[in-house]
mmCIF file of C-alpha atoms and ligand atoms in Angstrom:
data_model
loop_
_atom_site.group_PDB
_atom_site.id
_atom_site.type_symbol
_atom_site.label_atom_id
_atom_site.label_comp_id
_atom_site.label_asym_id
_atom_site.label_seq_id
_atom_site.Cartn_x
_atom_site.Cartn_y
_atom_site.Cartn_z
ATOM 1 C CA MET K 1 10.545 5.444 -20.288
ATOM 2 C CA THR K 2 11.632 5.474 -16.619
ATOM 3 C CA GLN K 3 10.455 1.761 -14.841
ATOM 4 C CA THR K 4 9.350 1.560 -11.242
ATOM 5 C CA SER K 5 10.151 -1.391 -9.401
ATOM 6 C CA ARG K 6 6.547 -2.025 -8.167
ATOM 7 C CA ALA K 7 4.167 -1.976 -10.911
ATOM 8 C CA ARG K 8 0.375 -1.462 -11.042
ATOM 9 C CA LYS K 9 -0.591 -2.266 -14.495
ATOM 10 C CA PHE K 10 -3.888 -1.572 -16.129
ATOM 11 C CA GLY K 11 -4.444 -2.812 -19.717
ATOM 12 C CA LEU K 12 -5.496 -0.026 -21.536
ATOM 13 C CA ALA K 13 -7.012 0.071 -25.300
ATOM 14 C CA VAL K 14 -7.409 2.868 -27.574
ATOM 15 C CA ALA K 15 -9.819 2.395 -30.349
ATOM 16 C CA GLN K 16 -9.309 4.658 -33.311
ATOM 17 C CA MET K 17 -11.998 4.832 -35.924
ATOM 18 C CA GLY K 18 -11.451 5.449 -39.700
ATOM 19 C CA PRO K 19 -14.267 7.511 -41.101
ATOM 20 C CA VAL K 20 -18.096 7.377 -40.649
ATOM 21 C CA HIS K 21 -19.904 8.392 -43.730
ATOM 22 C CA LEU K 22 -23.193 10.134 -44.122
ATOM 23 C CA ALA K 23 -24.786 6.992 -45.381
ATOM 24 C CA ASP K 24 -23.104 4.882 -42.594
ATOM 25 C CA SER K 25 -26.207 3.362 -40.435
ATOM 26 C CA ARG K 26 -25.868 3.546 -36.612
ATOM 27 C CA GLN K 27 -25.861 -0.305 -36.345
ATOM 28 C CA ALA K 28 -23.116 -0.330 -38.826
ATOM 29 C CA VAL K 29 -20.783 1.965 -36.594
ATOM 30 C CA VAL K 30 -21.925 -0.044 -33.338
ATOM 31 C CA LYS K 31 -20.775 -3.312 -35.115
ATOM 32 C CA ARG K 32 -17.393 -1.956 -35.752
ATOM 33 C CA LEU K 33 -16.969 -0.641 -32.186
ATOM 34 C CA VAL K 34 -18.128 -4.251 -30.837
ATOM 35 C CA GLU K 35 -15.191 -5.732 -33.327
ATOM 36 C CA MET K 36 -12.719 -3.493 -31.662
ATOM 37 C CA LEU K 37 -13.806 -4.129 -28.247
ATOM 38 C CA ARG K 38 -13.314 -7.796 -28.995
ATOM 39 C CA GLU K 39 -9.761 -7.001 -30.075
ATOM 40 C CA ALA K 40 -9.041 -5.107 -27.162
ATOM 41 C CA ALA K 41 -10.407 -7.640 -24.865
ATOM 42 C CA ALA K 42 -8.189 -10.444 -26.389
ATOM 43 C CA ARG K 43 -5.248 -8.344 -26.059
ATOM 44 C CA GLN K 44 -5.700 -8.018 -22.374
ATOM 45 C CA ALA K 45 -7.070 -4.711 -22.202
ATOM 46 C CA THR K 46 -9.717 -3.754 -19.332
ATOM 47 C CA PHE K 47 -10.410 -0.389 -20.699
ATOM 48 C CA VAL K 48 -11.090 0.919 -24.162
ATOM 49 C CA VAL K 49 -11.171 4.474 -25.382
ATOM 50 C CA PHE K 50 -13.736 5.396 -28.313
ATOM 51 C CA PRO K 51 -13.612 8.825 -30.085
ATOM 52 C CA GLU K 52 -15.603 11.823 -29.563
ATOM 53 C CA LEU K 53 -19.216 11.603 -31.378
ATOM 54 C CA ALA K 54 -18.410 8.353 -32.361
ATOM 55 C CA LEU K 55 -21.710 7.143 -33.467
ATOM 56 C CA THR K 56 -22.047 9.472 -36.719
ATOM 57 C CA THR K 57 -20.054 11.364 -39.165
ATOM 58 C CA PHE K 58 -18.650 14.517 -37.623
ATOM 59 C CA PHE K 59 -21.816 16.543 -38.409
ATOM 60 C CA PRO K 60 -20.800 19.977 -37.425
ATOM 61 C CA ARG K 61 -19.147 20.344 -40.702
ATOM 62 C CA TYR K 62 -22.576 20.780 -42.166
ATOM 63 C CA TRP K 63 -24.619 23.601 -42.010
ATOM 64 C CA MET K 64 -28.226 22.620 -40.926
ATOM 65 C CA THR K 65 -30.839 23.740 -38.442
ATOM 66 C CA GLU K 66 -30.803 22.324 -34.990
ATOM 67 C CA GLU K 67 -33.916 20.463 -35.575
ATOM 68 C CA GLU K 68 -32.383 18.530 -38.496
ATOM 69 C CA ALA K 69 -29.295 17.916 -36.327
ATOM 70 C CA VAL K 70 -31.068 16.632 -33.427
ATOM 71 C CA GLU K 71 -33.326 14.395 -35.586
ATOM 72 C CA ARG K 72 -30.268 12.883 -37.401
ATOM 73 C CA TYR K 73 -27.413 13.125 -35.187
ATOM 74 C CA PHE K 74 -28.357 13.141 -31.328
ATOM 75 C CA GLU K 75 -28.975 10.623 -28.721
ATOM 76 C CA ARG K 76 -31.977 10.664 -26.473
ATOM 77 C CA ALA K 77 -30.755 7.994 -24.003
ATOM 78 C CA MET K 78 -27.281 6.052 -23.550
ATOM 79 C CA PRO K 79 -27.497 3.400 -24.132
ATOM 80 C CA ASN K 80 -30.202 3.228 -26.657
ATOM 81 C CA ALA K 81 -31.277 0.347 -28.728
ATOM 82 C CA ASP K 82 -28.528 0.965 -31.359
ATOM 83 C CA VAL K 83 -25.761 1.132 -28.926
ATOM 84 C CA GLN K 84 -26.906 -1.777 -26.811
ATOM 85 C CA PRO K 85 -24.973 -4.464 -28.452
ATOM 86 C CA LEU K 86 -21.756 -2.395 -27.497
ATOM 87 C CA PHE K 87 -23.066 -2.353 -23.629
ATOM 88 C CA ASP K 88 -23.548 -6.122 -24.006
ATOM 89 C CA ALA K 89 -20.176 -6.942 -25.227
ATOM 90 C CA ALA K 90 -18.604 -5.010 -22.664
ATOM 91 C CA ARG K 91 -20.623 -6.655 -20.068
ATOM 92 C CA GLU K 92 -19.860 -10.024 -21.483
ATOM 93 C CA LEU K 93 -16.104 -9.542 -21.727
ATOM 94 C CA GLY K 94 -15.917 -7.272 -18.578
ATOM 95 C CA VAL K 95 -14.327 -4.192 -20.366
ATOM 96 C CA GLY K 96 -15.118 -0.726 -19.642
ATOM 97 C CA PHE K 97 -14.936 2.078 -22.141
ATOM 98 C CA TYR K 98 -15.177 5.793 -22.886
ATOM 99 C CA LEU K 99 -17.695 6.594 -25.916
ATOM 100 C CA GLY K 100 -18.414 10.111 -26.862
ATOM 101 C CA TYR K 101 -21.959 11.022 -28.700
ATOM 102 C CA ALA K 102 -24.306 13.815 -29.189
ATOM 103 C CA GLU K 103 -26.575 13.981 -25.993
ATOM 104 C CA LEU K 104 -30.221 15.643 -26.043
ATOM 105 C CA THR K 105 -31.488 15.681 -22.854
ATOM 106 C CA ALA K 106 -34.817 15.081 -21.462
ATOM 107 C CA ASP K 107 -35.419 18.976 -21.330
ATOM 108 C CA GLY K 108 -33.995 19.384 -24.960
ATOM 109 C CA ARG K 109 -30.871 20.548 -24.366
ATOM 110 C CA ARG K 110 -27.765 19.591 -26.733
ATOM 111 C CA PHE K 111 -24.134 18.499 -25.375
ATOM 112 C CA ASN K 112 -21.015 16.994 -26.978
ATOM 113 C CA THR K 113 -20.894 14.406 -24.289
ATOM 114 C CA ALA K 114 -18.816 11.408 -23.241
ATOM 115 C CA VAL K 115 -19.717 8.764 -20.888
ATOM 116 C CA LEU K 116 -17.629 6.295 -18.819
ATOM 117 C CA VAL K 117 -18.769 2.623 -18.411
ATOM 118 C CA ASP K 118 -17.830 0.243 -16.228
ATOM 119 C CA ARG K 119 -16.707 -3.561 -16.589
ATOM 120 C CA ALA K 120 -20.383 -4.422 -15.525
ATOM 121 C CA ALA K 121 -21.604 -2.118 -18.794
ATOM 122 C CA LYS K 122 -22.727 0.427 -15.846
ATOM 123 C CA VAL K 123 -22.782 4.265 -16.894
ATOM 124 C CA VAL K 124 -20.795 5.633 -13.993
ATOM 125 C CA GLY K 125 -19.785 8.912 -15.244
ATOM 126 C CA LYS K 126 -20.553 11.729 -17.667
ATOM 127 C CA TYR K 127 -18.724 14.665 -19.194
ATOM 128 C CA ARG K 128 -20.007 17.509 -21.422
ATOM 129 C CA LYS K 129 -17.274 19.148 -23.389
ATOM 130 C CA VAL K 130 -16.588 22.737 -22.286
ATOM 131 C CA HIS K 131 -14.049 24.299 -24.558
ATOM 132 C CA LEU K 132 -16.512 24.313 -27.927
ATOM 133 C CA PRO K 133 -14.250 25.305 -30.875
ATOM 134 C CA GLY K 134 -15.630 26.917 -34.183
ATOM 135 C CA HIS K 135 -18.742 29.218 -34.787
ATOM 136 C CA ASP K 136 -22.600 29.493 -34.948
ATOM 137 C CA ASP K 137 -22.991 31.264 -38.206
ATOM 138 C CA HIS K 138 -23.065 30.228 -41.439
ATOM 139 C CA LYS K 139 -19.588 30.443 -43.565
ATOM 140 C CA PRO K 140 -20.818 29.829 -47.051
ATOM 141 C CA ASP K 141 -17.452 30.481 -48.617
ATOM 142 C CA ALA K 142 -15.498 28.160 -46.140
ATOM 143 C CA PRO K 143 -14.973 24.468 -47.416
ATOM 144 C CA PHE K 144 -16.730 23.469 -44.422
ATOM 145 C CA GLN K 145 -18.386 24.480 -41.524
ATOM 146 C CA HIS K 146 -17.411 23.983 -37.661
ATOM 147 C CA LEU K 147 -20.752 24.494 -36.072
ATOM 148 C CA GLU K 148 -20.116 23.352 -32.747
ATOM 149 C CA LYS K 149 -21.154 26.636 -30.857
ATOM 150 C CA LYS K 150 -24.393 26.439 -32.797
ATOM 151 C CA PHE K 151 -25.316 22.623 -32.066
ATOM 152 C CA PHE K 152 -24.049 22.343 -28.501
ATOM 153 C CA GLU K 153 -24.067 24.110 -25.446
ATOM 154 C CA VAL K 154 -21.003 24.616 -23.169
ATOM 155 C CA GLY K 155 -20.692 21.574 -20.856
ATOM 156 C CA ASN K 156 -22.041 22.324 -17.222
ATOM 157 C CA LEU K 157 -20.629 19.309 -15.311
ATOM 158 C CA GLY K 158 -16.842 20.980 -14.819
ATOM 159 C CA PHE K 159 -14.016 18.168 -14.990
ATOM 160 C CA PRO K 160 -14.992 15.509 -12.727
ATOM 161 C CA VAL K 161 -12.573 12.505 -11.822
ATOM 162 C CA TRP K 162 -14.319 9.121 -10.949
ATOM 163 C CA ASN K 163 -12.651 5.867 -9.239
ATOM 164 C CA THR K 164 -13.373 3.051 -11.323
ATOM 165 C CA GLN K 165 -12.059 0.038 -12.068
ATOM 166 C CA ASP K 166 -9.671 0.796 -9.155
ATOM 167 C CA ILE K 167 -8.086 3.703 -10.578
ATOM 168 C CA ASN K 168 -8.819 7.467 -10.995
ATOM 169 C CA VAL K 169 -9.909 8.354 -14.364
ATOM 170 C CA GLY K 170 -10.903 11.545 -15.448
ATOM 171 C CA MET K 171 -12.376 12.613 -19.151
ATOM 172 C CA CYS K 172 -12.358 15.470 -21.816
ATOM 173 C CA ILE K 173 -13.002 15.736 -25.377
ATOM 174 C CA CYS K 174 -11.151 16.892 -28.289
ATOM 175 C CA ASN K 175 -10.504 20.498 -28.285
ATOM 176 C CA ASP K 176 -10.257 20.360 -24.531
ATOM 177 C CA ARG K 177 -7.008 18.714 -24.641
ATOM 178 C CA ARG K 178 -5.296 22.268 -26.172
ATOM 179 C CA TRP K 179 -6.462 23.757 -22.800
ATOM 180 C CA PRO K 180 -3.983 23.517 -19.976
ATOM 181 C CA GLU K 181 -6.756 24.203 -17.161
ATOM 182 C CA THR K 182 -8.474 21.191 -18.525
ATOM 183 C CA TRP K 183 -5.793 18.718 -17.224
ATOM 184 C CA ARG K 184 -4.894 20.610 -14.358
ATOM 185 C CA SER K 185 -8.741 20.363 -13.076
ATOM 186 C CA MET K 186 -8.382 16.814 -13.276
ATOM 187 C CA SER K 187 -4.809 16.101 -11.813
ATOM 188 C CA LEU K 188 -5.561 18.259 -8.654
ATOM 189 C CA GLN K 189 -8.136 15.572 -8.068
ATOM 190 C CA SER K 190 -5.396 12.959 -8.130
ATOM 191 C CA ALA K 191 -6.316 11.908 -11.623
ATOM 192 C CA GLU K 192 -4.189 8.888 -13.019
ATOM 193 C CA LEU K 193 -5.568 8.347 -16.325
ATOM 194 C CA ILE K 194 -7.343 10.856 -18.636
ATOM 195 C CA VAL K 195 -9.016 9.450 -21.848
ATOM 196 C CA LEU K 196 -10.273 11.639 -24.721
ATOM 197 C CA GLY K 197 -11.828 11.214 -28.234
ATOM 198 C CA TYR K 198 -11.419 13.876 -31.165
ATOM 199 C CA ASN K 199 -12.488 14.754 -34.597
ATOM 200 C CA THR K 200 -9.762 17.116 -35.744
ATOM 201 C CA PRO K 201 -10.060 18.564 -39.297
ATOM 202 C CA SER K 202 -6.827 18.528 -41.041
ATOM 203 C CA TRP K 203 -7.667 21.925 -42.482
ATOM 204 C CA ASN K 204 -8.302 24.821 -40.243
ATOM 205 C CA ILE K 205 -11.179 26.918 -41.982
ATOM 206 C CA HIS K 206 -10.217 30.186 -39.747
ATOM 207 C CA TRP K 207 -6.613 30.912 -41.350
ATOM 208 C CA THR K 208 -4.257 28.975 -43.359
ATOM 209 C CA GLU K 209 -2.586 26.903 -40.912
ATOM 210 C CA PRO K 210 0.137 24.458 -42.422
ATOM 211 C CA VAL K 211 -1.352 21.064 -42.277
ATOM 212 C CA HIS K 212 1.471 19.213 -40.479
ATOM 213 C CA LEU K 213 0.771 21.626 -37.467
ATOM 214 C CA ARG K 214 -2.503 20.082 -37.124
ATOM 215 C CA THR K 215 -0.849 16.544 -35.978
ATOM 216 C CA PHE K 216 2.093 18.278 -34.328
ATOM 217 C CA HIS K 217 -0.178 20.206 -31.935
ATOM 218 C CA HIS K 218 -1.956 17.399 -31.099
ATOM 219 C CA GLU K 219 1.258 15.499 -30.086
ATOM 220 C CA ILE K 220 2.617 18.353 -28.354
ATOM 221 C CA VAL K 221 -0.291 19.110 -26.242
ATOM 222 C CA LEU K 222 -0.923 15.451 -25.036
ATOM 223 C CA GLN K 223 2.937 14.849 -24.376
ATOM 224 C CA ALA K 224 3.232 18.017 -22.344
ATOM 225 C CA SER K 225 -0.099 17.371 -20.427
ATOM 226 C CA ALA K 226 0.671 13.937 -19.407
ATOM 227 C CA TYR K 227 4.274 15.136 -18.306
ATOM 228 C CA GLN K 228 2.750 18.503 -16.655
ATOM 229 C CA ASN K 229 0.037 16.644 -14.700
ATOM 230 C CA ALA K 230 1.914 13.128 -14.193
ATOM 231 C CA VAL K 231 -0.983 11.273 -15.787
ATOM 232 C CA TRP K 232 -1.472 8.603 -18.425
ATOM 233 C CA ILE K 233 -3.442 9.760 -21.594
ATOM 234 C CA GLY K 234 -5.382 7.668 -23.884
ATOM 235 C CA ALA K 235 -6.625 9.688 -26.976
ATOM 236 C CA ALA K 236 -8.691 8.182 -29.825
ATOM 237 C CA ALA K 237 -9.299 9.554 -33.371
ATOM 238 C CA LYS K 238 -12.052 9.521 -35.752
ATOM 239 C CA CYS K 239 -10.298 10.143 -38.942
ATOM 240 C CA GLY K 240 -9.628 9.785 -42.406
ATOM 241 C CA SER K 241 -11.681 11.121 -45.176
ATOM 242 C CA GLU K 242 -15.302 11.389 -44.341
ATOM 243 C CA ASP K 243 -17.080 12.043 -47.616
ATOM 244 C CA GLY K 244 -14.085 13.889 -48.885
ATOM 245 C CA PHE K 245 -13.324 15.711 -45.471
ATOM 246 C CA HIS K 246 -9.998 14.499 -44.042
ATOM 247 C CA MET K 247 -9.352 14.427 -40.277
ATOM 248 C CA ILE K 248 -5.705 13.914 -38.698
ATOM 249 C CA GLY K 249 -5.272 10.191 -36.902
ATOM 250 C CA SER K 250 -2.472 9.792 -34.412
ATOM 251 C CA SER K 251 -4.335 7.982 -31.799
ATOM 252 C CA MET K 252 -1.903 7.554 -29.089
ATOM 253 C CA ILE K 253 -1.154 6.138 -25.515
ATOM 254 C CA VAL K 254 1.104 8.749 -23.677
ATOM 255 C CA ALA K 255 3.016 8.133 -20.427
ATOM 256 C CA PRO K 256 3.508 10.716 -17.323
ATOM 257 C CA SER K 257 7.022 10.968 -18.653
ATOM 258 C CA GLY K 258 5.458 12.386 -21.741
ATOM 259 C CA GLU K 259 6.655 9.668 -23.748
ATOM 260 C CA ILE K 260 4.496 8.201 -26.335
ATOM 261 C CA VAL K 261 4.085 4.348 -25.798
ATOM 262 C CA ALA K 262 1.540 3.301 -28.443
ATOM 263 C CA ARG K 263 0.522 5.324 -31.693
ATOM 264 C CA ALA K 264 -1.877 4.410 -34.316
ATOM 265 C CA SER K 265 -0.093 3.634 -37.696
ATOM 266 C CA GLY K 266 -2.857 4.251 -40.368
ATOM 267 C CA GLU K 267 -6.574 6.018 -40.618
ATOM 268 C CA GLU K 268 -8.542 3.142 -40.575
ATOM 269 C CA ASP K 269 -10.307 1.235 -37.676
ATOM 270 C CA GLU K 270 -7.277 0.394 -35.368
ATOM 271 C CA VAL K 271 -6.786 -0.631 -31.848
ATOM 272 C CA ILE K 272 -3.628 -0.083 -29.762
ATOM 273 C CA THR K 273 -2.868 -1.067 -26.697
ATOM 274 C CA ALA K 274 -0.297 -1.084 -23.682
ATOM 275 C CA GLN K 275 -0.361 -2.315 -20.001
ATOM 276 C CA ILE K 276 0.457 1.028 -18.508
ATOM 277 C CA ASP K 277 1.850 1.250 -15.054
ATOM 278 C CA LEU K 278 0.116 3.584 -12.953
ATOM 279 C CA ASP K 279 3.065 3.935 -10.391
ATOM 280 C CA LEU K 280 5.009 5.731 -12.971
ATOM 281 C CA GLY K 281 2.360 8.644 -12.353
ATOM 282 C CA THR K 282 2.819 8.179 -8.501
ATOM 283 C CA THR K 283 6.800 8.761 -8.745
ATOM 284 C CA PHE K 284 6.270 11.967 -10.994
ATOM 285 C CA ARG K 285 3.581 13.197 -8.632
ATOM 286 C CA GLN K 286 5.907 12.682 -5.781
ATOM 287 C CA HIS K 287 8.924 14.496 -7.018
ATOM 288 C CA VAL K 288 9.013 17.258 -9.632
ATOM 289 C CA PHE K 289 5.282 17.742 -9.662
ATOM 290 C CA ASN K 290 4.537 17.164 -6.115
ATOM 291 C CA PHE K 291 1.565 19.559 -6.103
ATOM 292 C CA ALA K 292 0.865 20.192 -2.157
ATOM 293 C CA LYS K 293 4.608 21.039 -1.922
ATOM 294 C CA HIS K 294 5.250 23.194 -4.740
ATOM 295 C CA ARG K 295 2.213 24.953 -6.279
ATOM 296 C CA SER K 296 1.230 28.587 -5.265
ATOM 297 C CA PRO K 297 -2.297 29.232 -5.783
ATOM 298 C CA ASP K 298 -2.071 32.352 -4.623
ATOM 299 C CA GLN K 299 0.255 33.780 -7.375
ATOM 300 C CA TYR K 300 -2.050 32.262 -9.956
ATOM 301 C CA ARG K 301 -5.358 34.220 -9.079
ATOM 302 C CA LEU K 302 -5.582 35.566 -12.759
ATOM 303 C CA ILE K 303 -6.177 32.287 -14.116
ATOM 304 C CA VAL K 304 -9.802 31.846 -12.284
ATOM 305 C CA GLU K 305 -10.219 35.727 -12.050
ATOM 306 C CA ARG K 306 -9.905 36.608 -15.922
ATOM 307 C CA THR K 307 -11.134 34.999 -19.144
ATOM 308 C CA GLY K 308 -9.833 36.912 -21.969
ATOM 309 C CA ALA K 309 -6.177 38.737 -21.852
ATOM 310 C CA GLY K 310 -6.546 42.105 -20.553
ATOM 311 C CA GLU K 311 -3.964 44.935 -19.333
ATOM 312 C CA PRO K 312 -1.069 44.062 -17.440
ATOM 313 C CA LEU K 313 -1.740 44.175 -13.446
ATOM 314 C CA PRO K 314 -0.251 46.976 -11.555
ATOM 315 C CA LEU K 315 3.354 45.993 -10.532
ATOM 316 C CA PRO K 316 4.107 45.396 -6.898
ATOM 317 C CA PRO K 317 6.543 48.068 -5.622
ATOM 318 C CA GLU K 318 9.444 45.435 -5.472
ATOM 319 C CA ALA K 319 8.951 44.327 -8.937
ATOM 320 C CA ARG K 320 9.533 47.759 -10.389
ATOM 321 C CA GLY K 321 12.845 48.544 -12.050
HETATM 322 N N1 CDT P 401 -13.905 18.318 -32.689
HETATM 323 C C1 CDT P 401 -13.017 19.275 -32.239
HETATM 324 O O1 CDT P 401 -12.905 19.975 -31.124
HETATM 325 N N2 CDT P 401 -11.941 19.896 -33.096
HETATM 326 C C2 CDT P 401 -10.786 20.844 -32.798
HETATM 327 C C3 CDT P 401 -10.915 21.650 -34.139
HETATM 328 C C4 CDT P 401 -9.867 22.902 -33.919
HETATM 329 S S1 CDT P 401 -10.318 23.920 -35.091
HETATM 330 C C5 CDT P 401 -9.388 25.297 -34.531
HETATM 331 C C6 CDT P 401 -9.907 20.346 -32.320
HETATM 332 O O2 CDT P 401 -9.598 20.918 -31.275
HETATM 333 O O3 CDT P 401 -8.982 19.542 -32.752
#
């Protein structure tokens, strides 16, 4: 990794979670999160990334009604009594965090959400997942469901960036990481660190994708996105076999050079840390990815004008053969 002379260091931890089974209580899960928060603090981290939907099993794999899902898996407030011990530990240790959970709003709307919590345990930001994968219908012949499109609405908060703990931080969630617009929306707001949690099933129910590609695509999008946007990335999995349904691990911290600087080794609860040098991102933003100097948004209009791929545009006369 390229080194800069003026280091602006930030203690980052990623807390990977092993499986959360259907029978596991919220209290037991939060105890695991608190233990990892303490380990991260002992290793000089001041911010911890926890996974997507960290408090329960990955419930969109099960067919059920929306009412059943709300009853068992959604949070009506954040924090709430079950999660309060995590907030108490964060305040005691002076460690901020990212936490993914299923959000039920006061007016009954459902989102796949993450909160950004500062070192005083105050919620300073909220992100709602934009790129919801899967389907909303029952697929009885599939080995499991992926019902995010049934249980959640598309996020309505955009891709904000917050200044907290003296750095610019952005958030996204799981499938968002596969889409270049996610990262660029935040790097155009000078994000220095982008954090995410994920639950990535090892098998794709939509086609027979070789299992090794699941991890390969996870790595390639994180490494390319870190480099192309000159940001640090912290990505936390919930992984291993939840009641027989396996999900990939490979939680990691990726530098703006695209290099992986820390990576989880197993599929259980595991804390990885790095003292990240924020000036490394500045270096990349000043040179190859100096956006103000090199971008040409007028040439990229289709990116915001079209959703799906359509016909080629009429060629400008000088582009014709
Ligand atoms: N949780 C989540 O977003 N999972 C998706 C599965 C994609 S299936 C095509 C992911 O991007 O990992």
